[in-house]
mmCIF file of C-alpha atoms in Angstrom:
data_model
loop_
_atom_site.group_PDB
_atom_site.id
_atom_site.type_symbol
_atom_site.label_atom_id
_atom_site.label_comp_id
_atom_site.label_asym_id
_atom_site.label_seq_id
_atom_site.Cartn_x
_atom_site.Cartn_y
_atom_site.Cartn_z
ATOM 1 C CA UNK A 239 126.177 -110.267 30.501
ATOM 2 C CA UNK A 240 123.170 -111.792 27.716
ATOM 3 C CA UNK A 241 123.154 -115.034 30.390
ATOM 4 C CA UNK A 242 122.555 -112.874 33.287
ATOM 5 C CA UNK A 243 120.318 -110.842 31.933
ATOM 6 C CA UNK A 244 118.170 -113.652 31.042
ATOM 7 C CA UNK A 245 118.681 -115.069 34.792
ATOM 8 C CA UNK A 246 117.544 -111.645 36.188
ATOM 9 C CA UNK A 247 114.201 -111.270 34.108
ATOM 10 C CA UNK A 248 113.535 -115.168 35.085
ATOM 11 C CA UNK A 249 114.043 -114.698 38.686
ATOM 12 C CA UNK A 250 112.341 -111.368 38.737
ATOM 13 C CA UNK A 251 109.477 -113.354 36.707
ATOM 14 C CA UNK A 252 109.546 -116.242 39.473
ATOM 15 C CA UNK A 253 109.182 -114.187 42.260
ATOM 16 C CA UNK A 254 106.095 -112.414 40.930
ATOM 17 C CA UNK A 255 103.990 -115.749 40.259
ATOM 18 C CA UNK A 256 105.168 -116.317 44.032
ATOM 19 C CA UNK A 257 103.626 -113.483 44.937
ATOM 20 C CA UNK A 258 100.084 -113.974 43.186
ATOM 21 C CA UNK A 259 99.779 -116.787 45.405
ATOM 22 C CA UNK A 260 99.147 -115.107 48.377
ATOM 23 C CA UNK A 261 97.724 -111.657 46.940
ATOM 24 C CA UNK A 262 94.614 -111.416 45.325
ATOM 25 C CA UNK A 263 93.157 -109.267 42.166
ATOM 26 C CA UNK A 264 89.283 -108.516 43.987
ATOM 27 C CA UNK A 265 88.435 -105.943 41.287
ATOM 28 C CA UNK A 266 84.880 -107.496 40.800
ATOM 29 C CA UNK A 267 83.941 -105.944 37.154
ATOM 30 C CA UNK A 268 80.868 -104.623 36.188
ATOM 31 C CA UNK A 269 78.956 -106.400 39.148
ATOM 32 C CA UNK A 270 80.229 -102.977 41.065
ATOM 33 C CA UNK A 271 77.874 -101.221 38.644
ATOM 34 C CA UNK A 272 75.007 -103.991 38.909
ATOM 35 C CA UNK A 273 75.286 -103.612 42.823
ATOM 36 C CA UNK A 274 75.810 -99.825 43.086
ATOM 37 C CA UNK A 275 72.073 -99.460 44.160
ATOM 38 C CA UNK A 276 72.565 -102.159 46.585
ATOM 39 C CA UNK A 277 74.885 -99.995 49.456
ATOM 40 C CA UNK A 278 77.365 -101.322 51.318
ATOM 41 C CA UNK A 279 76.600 -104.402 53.728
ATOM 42 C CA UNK A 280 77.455 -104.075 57.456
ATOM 43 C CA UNK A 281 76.170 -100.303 56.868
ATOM 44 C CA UNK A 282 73.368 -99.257 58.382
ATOM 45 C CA UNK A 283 71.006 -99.609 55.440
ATOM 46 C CA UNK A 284 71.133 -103.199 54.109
ATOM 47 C CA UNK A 285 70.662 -104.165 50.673
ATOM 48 C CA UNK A 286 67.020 -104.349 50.005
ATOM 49 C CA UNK A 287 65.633 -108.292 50.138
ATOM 50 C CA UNK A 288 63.322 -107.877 47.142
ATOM 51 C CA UNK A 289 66.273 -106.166 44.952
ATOM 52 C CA UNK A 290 68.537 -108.859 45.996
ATOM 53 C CA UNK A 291 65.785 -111.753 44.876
ATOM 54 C CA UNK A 292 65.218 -110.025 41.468
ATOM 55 C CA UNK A 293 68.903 -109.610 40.527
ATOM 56 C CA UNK A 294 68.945 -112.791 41.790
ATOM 57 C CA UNK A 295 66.599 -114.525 39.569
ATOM 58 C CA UNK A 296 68.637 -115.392 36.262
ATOM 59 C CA UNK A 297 71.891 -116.118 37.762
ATOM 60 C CA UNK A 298 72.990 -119.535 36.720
ATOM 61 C CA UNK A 299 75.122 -121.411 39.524
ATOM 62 C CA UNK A 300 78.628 -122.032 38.983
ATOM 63 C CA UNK A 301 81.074 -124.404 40.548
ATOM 64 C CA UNK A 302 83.309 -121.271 42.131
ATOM 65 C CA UNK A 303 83.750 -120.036 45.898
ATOM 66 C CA UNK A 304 84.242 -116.293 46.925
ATOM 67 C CA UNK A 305 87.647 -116.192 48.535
ATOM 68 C CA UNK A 306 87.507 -113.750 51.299
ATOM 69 C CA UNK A 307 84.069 -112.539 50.472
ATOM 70 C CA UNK A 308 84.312 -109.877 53.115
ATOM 71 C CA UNK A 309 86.792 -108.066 51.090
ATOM 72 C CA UNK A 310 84.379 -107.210 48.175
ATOM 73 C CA UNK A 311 82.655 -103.734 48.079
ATOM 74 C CA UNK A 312 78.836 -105.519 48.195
ATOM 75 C CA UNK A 313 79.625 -109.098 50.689
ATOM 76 C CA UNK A 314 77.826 -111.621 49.664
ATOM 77 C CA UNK A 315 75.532 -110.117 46.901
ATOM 78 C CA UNK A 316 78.558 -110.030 44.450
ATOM 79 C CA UNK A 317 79.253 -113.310 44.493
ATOM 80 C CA UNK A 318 75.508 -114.285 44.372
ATOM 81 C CA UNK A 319 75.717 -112.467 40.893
ATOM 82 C CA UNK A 320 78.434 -114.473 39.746
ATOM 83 C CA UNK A 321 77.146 -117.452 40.449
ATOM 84 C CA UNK A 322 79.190 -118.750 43.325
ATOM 85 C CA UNK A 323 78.288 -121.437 45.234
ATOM 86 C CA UNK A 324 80.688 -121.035 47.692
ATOM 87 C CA UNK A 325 81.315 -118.120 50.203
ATOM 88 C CA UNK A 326 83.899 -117.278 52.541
ATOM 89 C CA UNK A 327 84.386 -115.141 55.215
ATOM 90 C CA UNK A 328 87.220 -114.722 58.246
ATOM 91 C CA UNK A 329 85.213 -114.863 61.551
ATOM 92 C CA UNK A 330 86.505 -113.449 65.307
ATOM 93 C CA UNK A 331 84.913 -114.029 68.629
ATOM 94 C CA UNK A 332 85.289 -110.786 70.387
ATOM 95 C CA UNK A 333 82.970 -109.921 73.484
ATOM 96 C CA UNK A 334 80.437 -112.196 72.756
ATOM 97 C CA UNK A 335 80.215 -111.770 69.255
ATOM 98 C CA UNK A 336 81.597 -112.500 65.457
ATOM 99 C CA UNK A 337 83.092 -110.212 63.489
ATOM 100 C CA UNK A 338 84.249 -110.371 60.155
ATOM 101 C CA UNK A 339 87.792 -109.487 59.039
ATOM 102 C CA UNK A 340 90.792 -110.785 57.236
ATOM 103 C CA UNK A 341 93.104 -109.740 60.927
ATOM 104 C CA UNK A 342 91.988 -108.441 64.074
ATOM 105 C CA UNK A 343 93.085 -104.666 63.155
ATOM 106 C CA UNK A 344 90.540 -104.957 60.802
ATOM 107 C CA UNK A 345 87.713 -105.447 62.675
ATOM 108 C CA UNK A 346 84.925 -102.927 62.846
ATOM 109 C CA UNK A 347 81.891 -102.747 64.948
ATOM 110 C CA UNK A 348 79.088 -102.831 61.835
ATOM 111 C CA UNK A 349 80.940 -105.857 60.166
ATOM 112 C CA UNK A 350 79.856 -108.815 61.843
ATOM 113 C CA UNK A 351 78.854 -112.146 60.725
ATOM 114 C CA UNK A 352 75.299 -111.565 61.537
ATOM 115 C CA UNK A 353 75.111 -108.156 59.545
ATOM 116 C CA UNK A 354 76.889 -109.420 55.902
ATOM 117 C CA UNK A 355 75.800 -112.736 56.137
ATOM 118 C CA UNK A 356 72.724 -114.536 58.083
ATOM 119 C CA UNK A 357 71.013 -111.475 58.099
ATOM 120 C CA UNK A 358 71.246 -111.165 53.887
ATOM 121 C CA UNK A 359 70.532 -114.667 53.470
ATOM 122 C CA UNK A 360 67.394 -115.152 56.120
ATOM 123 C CA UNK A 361 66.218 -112.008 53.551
ATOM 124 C CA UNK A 362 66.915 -113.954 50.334
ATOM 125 C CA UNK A 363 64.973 -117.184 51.526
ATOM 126 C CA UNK A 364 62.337 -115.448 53.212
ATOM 127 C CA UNK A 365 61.805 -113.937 50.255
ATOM 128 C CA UNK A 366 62.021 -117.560 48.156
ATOM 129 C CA UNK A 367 60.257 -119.414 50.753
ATOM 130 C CA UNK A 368 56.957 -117.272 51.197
ATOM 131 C CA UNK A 369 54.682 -119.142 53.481
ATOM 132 C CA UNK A 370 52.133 -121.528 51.880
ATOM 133 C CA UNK A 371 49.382 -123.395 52.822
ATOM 134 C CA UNK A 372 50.120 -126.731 53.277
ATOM 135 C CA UNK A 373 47.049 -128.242 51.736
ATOM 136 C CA UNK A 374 47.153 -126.240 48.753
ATOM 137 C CA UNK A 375 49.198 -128.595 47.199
ATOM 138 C CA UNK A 376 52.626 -126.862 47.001
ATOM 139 C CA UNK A 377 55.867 -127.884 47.459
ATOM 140 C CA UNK A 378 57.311 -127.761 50.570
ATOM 141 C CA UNK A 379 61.368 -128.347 49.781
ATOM 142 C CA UNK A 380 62.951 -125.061 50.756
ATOM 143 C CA UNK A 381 64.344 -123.260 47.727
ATOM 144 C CA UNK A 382 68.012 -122.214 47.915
ATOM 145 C CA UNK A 383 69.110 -118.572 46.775
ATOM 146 C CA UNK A 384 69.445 -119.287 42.935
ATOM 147 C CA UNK A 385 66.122 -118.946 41.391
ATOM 148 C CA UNK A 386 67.212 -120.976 38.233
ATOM 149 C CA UNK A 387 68.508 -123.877 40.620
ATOM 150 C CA UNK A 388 66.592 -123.517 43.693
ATOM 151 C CA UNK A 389 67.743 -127.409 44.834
ATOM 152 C CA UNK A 390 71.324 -125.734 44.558
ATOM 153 C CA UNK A 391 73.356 -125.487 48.033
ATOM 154 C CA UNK A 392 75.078 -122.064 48.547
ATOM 155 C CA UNK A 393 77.789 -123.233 51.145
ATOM 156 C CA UNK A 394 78.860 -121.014 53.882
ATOM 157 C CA UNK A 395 82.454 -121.152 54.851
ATOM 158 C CA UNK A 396 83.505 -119.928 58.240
ATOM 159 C CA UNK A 397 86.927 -120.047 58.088
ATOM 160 C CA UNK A 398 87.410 -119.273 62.317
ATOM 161 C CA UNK A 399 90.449 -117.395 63.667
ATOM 162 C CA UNK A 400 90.053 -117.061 67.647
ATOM 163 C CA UNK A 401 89.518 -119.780 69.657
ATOM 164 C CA UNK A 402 88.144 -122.853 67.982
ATOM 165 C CA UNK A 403 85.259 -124.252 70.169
ATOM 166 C CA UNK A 404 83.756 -121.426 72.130
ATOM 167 C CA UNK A 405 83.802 -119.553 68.170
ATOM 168 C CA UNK A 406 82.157 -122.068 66.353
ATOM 169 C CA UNK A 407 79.823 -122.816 69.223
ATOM 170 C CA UNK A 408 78.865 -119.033 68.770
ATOM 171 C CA UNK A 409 78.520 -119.298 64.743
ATOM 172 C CA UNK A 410 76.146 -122.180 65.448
ATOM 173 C CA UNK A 411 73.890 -120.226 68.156
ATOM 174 C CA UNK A 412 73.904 -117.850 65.465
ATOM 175 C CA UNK A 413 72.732 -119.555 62.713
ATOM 176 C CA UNK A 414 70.117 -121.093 64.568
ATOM 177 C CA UNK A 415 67.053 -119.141 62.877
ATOM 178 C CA UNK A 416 68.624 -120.638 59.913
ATOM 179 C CA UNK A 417 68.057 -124.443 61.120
ATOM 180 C CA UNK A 418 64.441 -123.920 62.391
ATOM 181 C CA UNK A 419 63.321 -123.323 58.787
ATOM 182 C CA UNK A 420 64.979 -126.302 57.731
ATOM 183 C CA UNK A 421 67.540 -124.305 55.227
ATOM 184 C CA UNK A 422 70.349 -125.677 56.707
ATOM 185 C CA UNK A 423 72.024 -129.039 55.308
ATOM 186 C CA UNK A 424 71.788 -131.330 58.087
ATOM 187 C CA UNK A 425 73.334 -134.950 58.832
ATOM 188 C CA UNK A 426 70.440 -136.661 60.431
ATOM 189 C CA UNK A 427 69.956 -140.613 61.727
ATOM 190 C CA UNK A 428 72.812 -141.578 58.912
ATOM 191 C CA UNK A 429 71.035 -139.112 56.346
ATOM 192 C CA UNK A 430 72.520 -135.996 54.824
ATOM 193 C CA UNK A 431 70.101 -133.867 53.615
ATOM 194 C CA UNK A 432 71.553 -130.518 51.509
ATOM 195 C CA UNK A 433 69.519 -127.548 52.344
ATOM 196 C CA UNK A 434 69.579 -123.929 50.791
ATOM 197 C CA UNK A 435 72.750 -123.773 53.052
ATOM 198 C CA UNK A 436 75.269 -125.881 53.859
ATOM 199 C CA UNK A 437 77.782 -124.588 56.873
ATOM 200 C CA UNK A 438 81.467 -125.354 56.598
ATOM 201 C CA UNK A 439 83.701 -125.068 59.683
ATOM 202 C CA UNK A 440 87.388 -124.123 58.670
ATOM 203 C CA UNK A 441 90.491 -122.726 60.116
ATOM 204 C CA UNK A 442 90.713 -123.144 63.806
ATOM 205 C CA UNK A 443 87.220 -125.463 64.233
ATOM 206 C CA UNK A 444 87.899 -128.149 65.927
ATOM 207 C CA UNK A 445 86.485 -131.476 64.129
ATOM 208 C CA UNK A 446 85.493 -132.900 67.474
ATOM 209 C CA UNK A 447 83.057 -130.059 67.804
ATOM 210 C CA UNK A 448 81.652 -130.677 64.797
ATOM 211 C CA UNK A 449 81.043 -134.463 65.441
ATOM 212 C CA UNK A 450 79.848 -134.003 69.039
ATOM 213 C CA UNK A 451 76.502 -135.706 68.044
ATOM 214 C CA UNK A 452 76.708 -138.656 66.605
ATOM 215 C CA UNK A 453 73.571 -138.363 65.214
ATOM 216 C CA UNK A 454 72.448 -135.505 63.808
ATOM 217 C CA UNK A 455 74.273 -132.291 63.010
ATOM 218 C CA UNK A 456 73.776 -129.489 60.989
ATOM 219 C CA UNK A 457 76.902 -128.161 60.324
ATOM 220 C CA UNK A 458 80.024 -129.831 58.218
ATOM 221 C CA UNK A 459 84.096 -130.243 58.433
ATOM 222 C CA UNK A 460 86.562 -128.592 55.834
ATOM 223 C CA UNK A 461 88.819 -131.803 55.675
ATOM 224 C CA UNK A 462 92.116 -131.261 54.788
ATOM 225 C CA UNK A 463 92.193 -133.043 51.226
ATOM 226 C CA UNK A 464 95.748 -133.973 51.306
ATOM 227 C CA UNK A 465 95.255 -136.067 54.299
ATOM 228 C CA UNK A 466 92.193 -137.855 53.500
ATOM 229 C CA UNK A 467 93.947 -141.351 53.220
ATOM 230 C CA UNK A 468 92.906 -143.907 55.899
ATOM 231 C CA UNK A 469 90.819 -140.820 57.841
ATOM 232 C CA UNK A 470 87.400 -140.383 59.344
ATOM 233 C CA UNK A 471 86.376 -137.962 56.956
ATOM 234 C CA UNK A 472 83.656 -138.133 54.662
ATOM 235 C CA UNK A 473 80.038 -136.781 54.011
ATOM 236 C CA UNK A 474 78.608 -137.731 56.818
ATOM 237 C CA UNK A 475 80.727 -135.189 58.971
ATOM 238 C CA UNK A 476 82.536 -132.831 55.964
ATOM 239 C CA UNK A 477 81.433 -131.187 53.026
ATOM 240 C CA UNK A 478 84.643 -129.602 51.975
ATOM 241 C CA UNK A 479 87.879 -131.049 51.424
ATOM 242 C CA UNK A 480 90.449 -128.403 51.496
ATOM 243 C CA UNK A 481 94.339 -127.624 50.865
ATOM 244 C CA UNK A 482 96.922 -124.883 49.774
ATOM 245 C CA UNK A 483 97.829 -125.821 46.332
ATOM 246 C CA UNK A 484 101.624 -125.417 46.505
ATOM 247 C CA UNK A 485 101.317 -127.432 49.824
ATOM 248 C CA UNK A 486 99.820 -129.994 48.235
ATOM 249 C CA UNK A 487 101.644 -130.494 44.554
ATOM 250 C CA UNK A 488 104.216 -127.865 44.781
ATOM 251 C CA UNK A 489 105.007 -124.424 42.735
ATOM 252 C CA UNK A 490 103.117 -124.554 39.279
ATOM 253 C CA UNK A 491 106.306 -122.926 37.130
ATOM 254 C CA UNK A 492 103.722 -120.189 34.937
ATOM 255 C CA UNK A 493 100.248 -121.951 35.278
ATOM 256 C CA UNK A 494 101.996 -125.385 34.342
ATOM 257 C CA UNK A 495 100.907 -128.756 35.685
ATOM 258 C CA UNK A 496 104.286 -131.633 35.519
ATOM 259 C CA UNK A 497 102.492 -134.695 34.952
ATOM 260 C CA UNK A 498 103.760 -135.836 38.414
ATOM 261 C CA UNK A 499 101.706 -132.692 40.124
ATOM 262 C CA UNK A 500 98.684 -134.049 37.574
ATOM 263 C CA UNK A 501 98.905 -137.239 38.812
ATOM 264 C CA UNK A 502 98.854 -136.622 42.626
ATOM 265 C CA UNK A 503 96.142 -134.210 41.997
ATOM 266 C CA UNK A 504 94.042 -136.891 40.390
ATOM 267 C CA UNK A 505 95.027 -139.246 43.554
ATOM 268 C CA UNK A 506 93.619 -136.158 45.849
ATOM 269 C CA UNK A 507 90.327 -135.627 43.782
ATOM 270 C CA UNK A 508 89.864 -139.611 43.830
ATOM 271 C CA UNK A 509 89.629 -139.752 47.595
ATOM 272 C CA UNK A 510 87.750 -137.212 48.069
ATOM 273 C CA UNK A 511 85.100 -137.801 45.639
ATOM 274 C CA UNK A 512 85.078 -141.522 47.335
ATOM 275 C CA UNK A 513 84.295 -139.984 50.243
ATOM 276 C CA UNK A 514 81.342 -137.716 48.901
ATOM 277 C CA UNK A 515 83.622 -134.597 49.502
ATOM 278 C CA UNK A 516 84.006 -131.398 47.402
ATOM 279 C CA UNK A 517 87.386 -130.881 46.797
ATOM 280 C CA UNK A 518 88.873 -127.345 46.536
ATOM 281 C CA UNK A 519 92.660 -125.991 46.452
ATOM 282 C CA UNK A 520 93.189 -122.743 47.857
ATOM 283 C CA UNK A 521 95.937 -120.075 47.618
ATOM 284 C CA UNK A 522 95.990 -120.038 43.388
ATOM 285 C CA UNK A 523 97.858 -117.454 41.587
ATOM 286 C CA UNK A 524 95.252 -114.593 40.638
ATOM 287 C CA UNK A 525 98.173 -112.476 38.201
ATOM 288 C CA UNK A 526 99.654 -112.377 35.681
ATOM 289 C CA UNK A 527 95.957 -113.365 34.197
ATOM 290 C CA UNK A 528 97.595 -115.993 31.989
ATOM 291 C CA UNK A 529 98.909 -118.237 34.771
ATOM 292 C CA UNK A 530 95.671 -117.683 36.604
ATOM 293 C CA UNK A 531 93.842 -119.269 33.905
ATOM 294 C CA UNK A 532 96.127 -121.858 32.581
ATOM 295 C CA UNK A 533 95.387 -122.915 36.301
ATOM 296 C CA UNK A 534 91.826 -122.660 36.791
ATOM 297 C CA UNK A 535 91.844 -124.005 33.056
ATOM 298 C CA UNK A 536 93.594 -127.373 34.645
ATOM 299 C CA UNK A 537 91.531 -127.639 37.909
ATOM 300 C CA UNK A 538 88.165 -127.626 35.758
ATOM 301 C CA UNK A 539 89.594 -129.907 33.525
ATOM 302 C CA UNK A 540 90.689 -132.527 36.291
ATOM 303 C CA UNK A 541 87.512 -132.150 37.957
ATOM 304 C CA UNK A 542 88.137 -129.894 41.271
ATOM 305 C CA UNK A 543 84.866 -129.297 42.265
ATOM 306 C CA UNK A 544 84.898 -125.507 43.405
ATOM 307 C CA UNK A 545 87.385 -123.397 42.406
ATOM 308 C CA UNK A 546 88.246 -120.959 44.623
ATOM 309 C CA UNK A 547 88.570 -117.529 43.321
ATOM 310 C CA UNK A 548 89.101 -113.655 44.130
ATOM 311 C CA UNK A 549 88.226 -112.188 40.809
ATOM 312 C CA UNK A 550 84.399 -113.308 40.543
ATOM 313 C CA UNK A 551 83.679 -111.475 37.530
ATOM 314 C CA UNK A 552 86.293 -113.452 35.513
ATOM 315 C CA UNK A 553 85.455 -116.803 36.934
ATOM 316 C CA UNK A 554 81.886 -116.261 35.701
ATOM 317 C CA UNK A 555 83.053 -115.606 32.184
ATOM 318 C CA UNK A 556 85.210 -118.985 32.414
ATOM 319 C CA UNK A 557 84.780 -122.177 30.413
ATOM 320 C CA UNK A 558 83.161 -124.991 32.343
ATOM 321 C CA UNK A 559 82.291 -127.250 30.032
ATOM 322 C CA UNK A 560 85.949 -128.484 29.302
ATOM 323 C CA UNK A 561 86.438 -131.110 32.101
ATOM 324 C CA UNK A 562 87.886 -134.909 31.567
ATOM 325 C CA UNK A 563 85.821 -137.276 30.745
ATOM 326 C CA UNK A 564 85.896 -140.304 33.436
#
C-alpha cells in the first residue's frame, strides 16, 4: 500500500509539471499597480504617450520575451516595465484587418494589432525621436523604447494564425508608418541594420514571403532552431530561432536538465549563434515556481538568448549574471 502510495503522489506530481507546460501563471505583480493609471489598451482611451515615456525612462532591458502579451491587463506597457525585449502577440486576418487573440472566439472588435501595438509604439518613439534640426549637430540614430538603452531592439513577434501570406502581407502594410521613420530593423544590399524594432514573422508566415526580395527587407523569420542544420537560415533573413522545449530535448523531470538534454541544447544554441540568430525555447513550465526557475536558471546559464516568459514580474527579479563562461 506504502509503494503505491508513493507511485500515486509521483504520478499525480508528473502530470502537474505536464500541465505547466502549456498553462501559464500571467499574474504580472506590482506592475498592475504601476500601470493602473495607464487604462486598458484596445479601449477607447489609450495609455497616455508621455506617461508611457516617463515610466519608461529607468527601465533597464532584459534578455526576456512577453509570451502572449495580449493576455496581460496593460499589452505591451507591462512588459516595457519589465524590461522585455521581446513581445508577442496572436494575430487574425478577419475582413481586412488584424486582430489580436489567443483563438478566434476571442476576438473582439477594439483589440486589434493596430490598437495594442503600432499605435503604442509609433507614441513611444515619437515621443523619443522628437524632430531635430539636422544641422544642429544632433544625432540622428533613432532611439528605441528603453531610455537607458536607446540602441536596444524591442522585437515584435507576430506569431500569425489565418492564412499565412495574405496575413503577413497585411501586418507589413500595417507597419508601414513604422519603416518610413527608419525604426524598423531592415536587411538592406547584404546589411542588417537593427532599428528601435525588429519584426518577427511566426506561426503560419510563410518564409518565402519573407525572402521575396532578395535585397532588402524589413521584416525577419522565426527559424525553427531545431532544424537549423544545413538550412538557409540566418541573419540575413531571421532574427529568431524558435522551438517547443519538450520538442526539442524532451520532458525536464522537475526543472532538471540530463546531461544528454544539456548537451543537445548546447548543439542548438551553437548553430544558431553561428548563424547570428537569437535562440529562444518556448512552452516552459511556469508552476510549481521551483521547476520554473531551476529552468530559466539553466537556459540563462547555457546562454539562450531570450527567455520566454508569462510571469514578467518574476523574470525581472531573476539572476542574469550567472551564464557559462565560453
Amino acid at each position: 500500500m506504502a509503494c503505491l502510495t508513493v507511485l500515486l503522489v509521483l504520478v499525480v506530481l508528473v502530470l502537474t509539471v505536464h500541465a505547466v507546460y502549456d498553462h501559464g501563471d500571467y499574474h504580472d505583480g506590482s506592475s498592475d499597480t504601476i500601470l493602473a493609471n495607464l487604462g486598458l489598451s484596445g479601449s477607447d482611451s489609450q495609455p497616455p504617450s508621455q506617461y508611457a515615456a516617463d515610466f519608461l525612462r529607468d527601465v533597464v532591458p532584459i534578455a526576456c520575451h512577453s509570451h502572449n502579451d495580449y493576455w496581460r491587463k496593460v499589452p505591451l506597457f507591462t512588459a516595457l516595465h519589465a524590461g522585455c525585449i521581446g513581445t508577442e502577440a496572436d494575430v487574425w486576418l478577419v475582413d481586412d484587418d488584424l486582430y489580436v487573440g489567443h483563438d478566434q472566439s476571442a476576438l473582439t472588435p477594439n483589440r486589434t494589432l493596430q490598437s495594442l501595438y503600432l499605435d503604442p509604439l509609433m507614441d513611444i518613439l515619437e515621443r523619443a525621436n522628437p524632430s531635430t534640426n539636422a544641422s544642429s549637430g544632433i544625432s540622428t540614430t533613432p532611439r528605441g523604447v528603453f531610455d537607458m538603452s536607446p540602441n536596444q531592439t524591442l522585437s515584435l513577434l507576430i506569431d500569425v494564425k489565418t492564412d499565412g501570406a495574405a496575413t503577413f502581407r497585411k501586418v507589413l502594410e500595417q507597419v508601414e508608418p513604422l519603416r518610413q521613420r527608419g525604426w524598423l530593423s531592415t536587411f538592406d544590399n547584404g546589411k542588417v541594420q537593427l532599428g528601435p524594432i525588429t519584426l518577427v514573422g511566426s506561426g503560419n508566415t510563410p518564409f518565402h514571403v519573407v525572402i521575396e526580395n532578395s535585397t532588402y527587407r524589413y521584416a525577419f523569420f522565426d527559424a525553427p532552431l531545431d532544424q537549423l542544420e544545413d538550412s538557409m537560415y540566418n541573419s540575413t533573413n531571421s532574427y529568431y530561432s524558435s522551438v517547443g522545449l519538450r520538442q526539442a530535448l524532451g520532458i525536464v523531470w522537475f526543472g532538471w536538465f540530463r546531461n544528454s538534454q544539456i548537451e543537445r541544447m548546447s548543439e542548438q544554441l551553437q548553430q544558431a549563434h553561428e548563424r547570428g540568430l537569437k535562440a529562444r525555447y518556448w512552452s516552459l513550465p511556469s508552476w510549481p515556481v521551483q521547476v520554473r526557475d531551476a529552468v530559466w536558471g539553466t537556459l540563462i546559464y547555457e546562454g539562450v538568448d531570450l527567455l520566454n516568459v508569462d510571469d514578467v514580474e518574476a523574470a525581472a527579479h531573476a539572476d542574469w549574471t550567472k551564464k557559462k563562461s565560453n
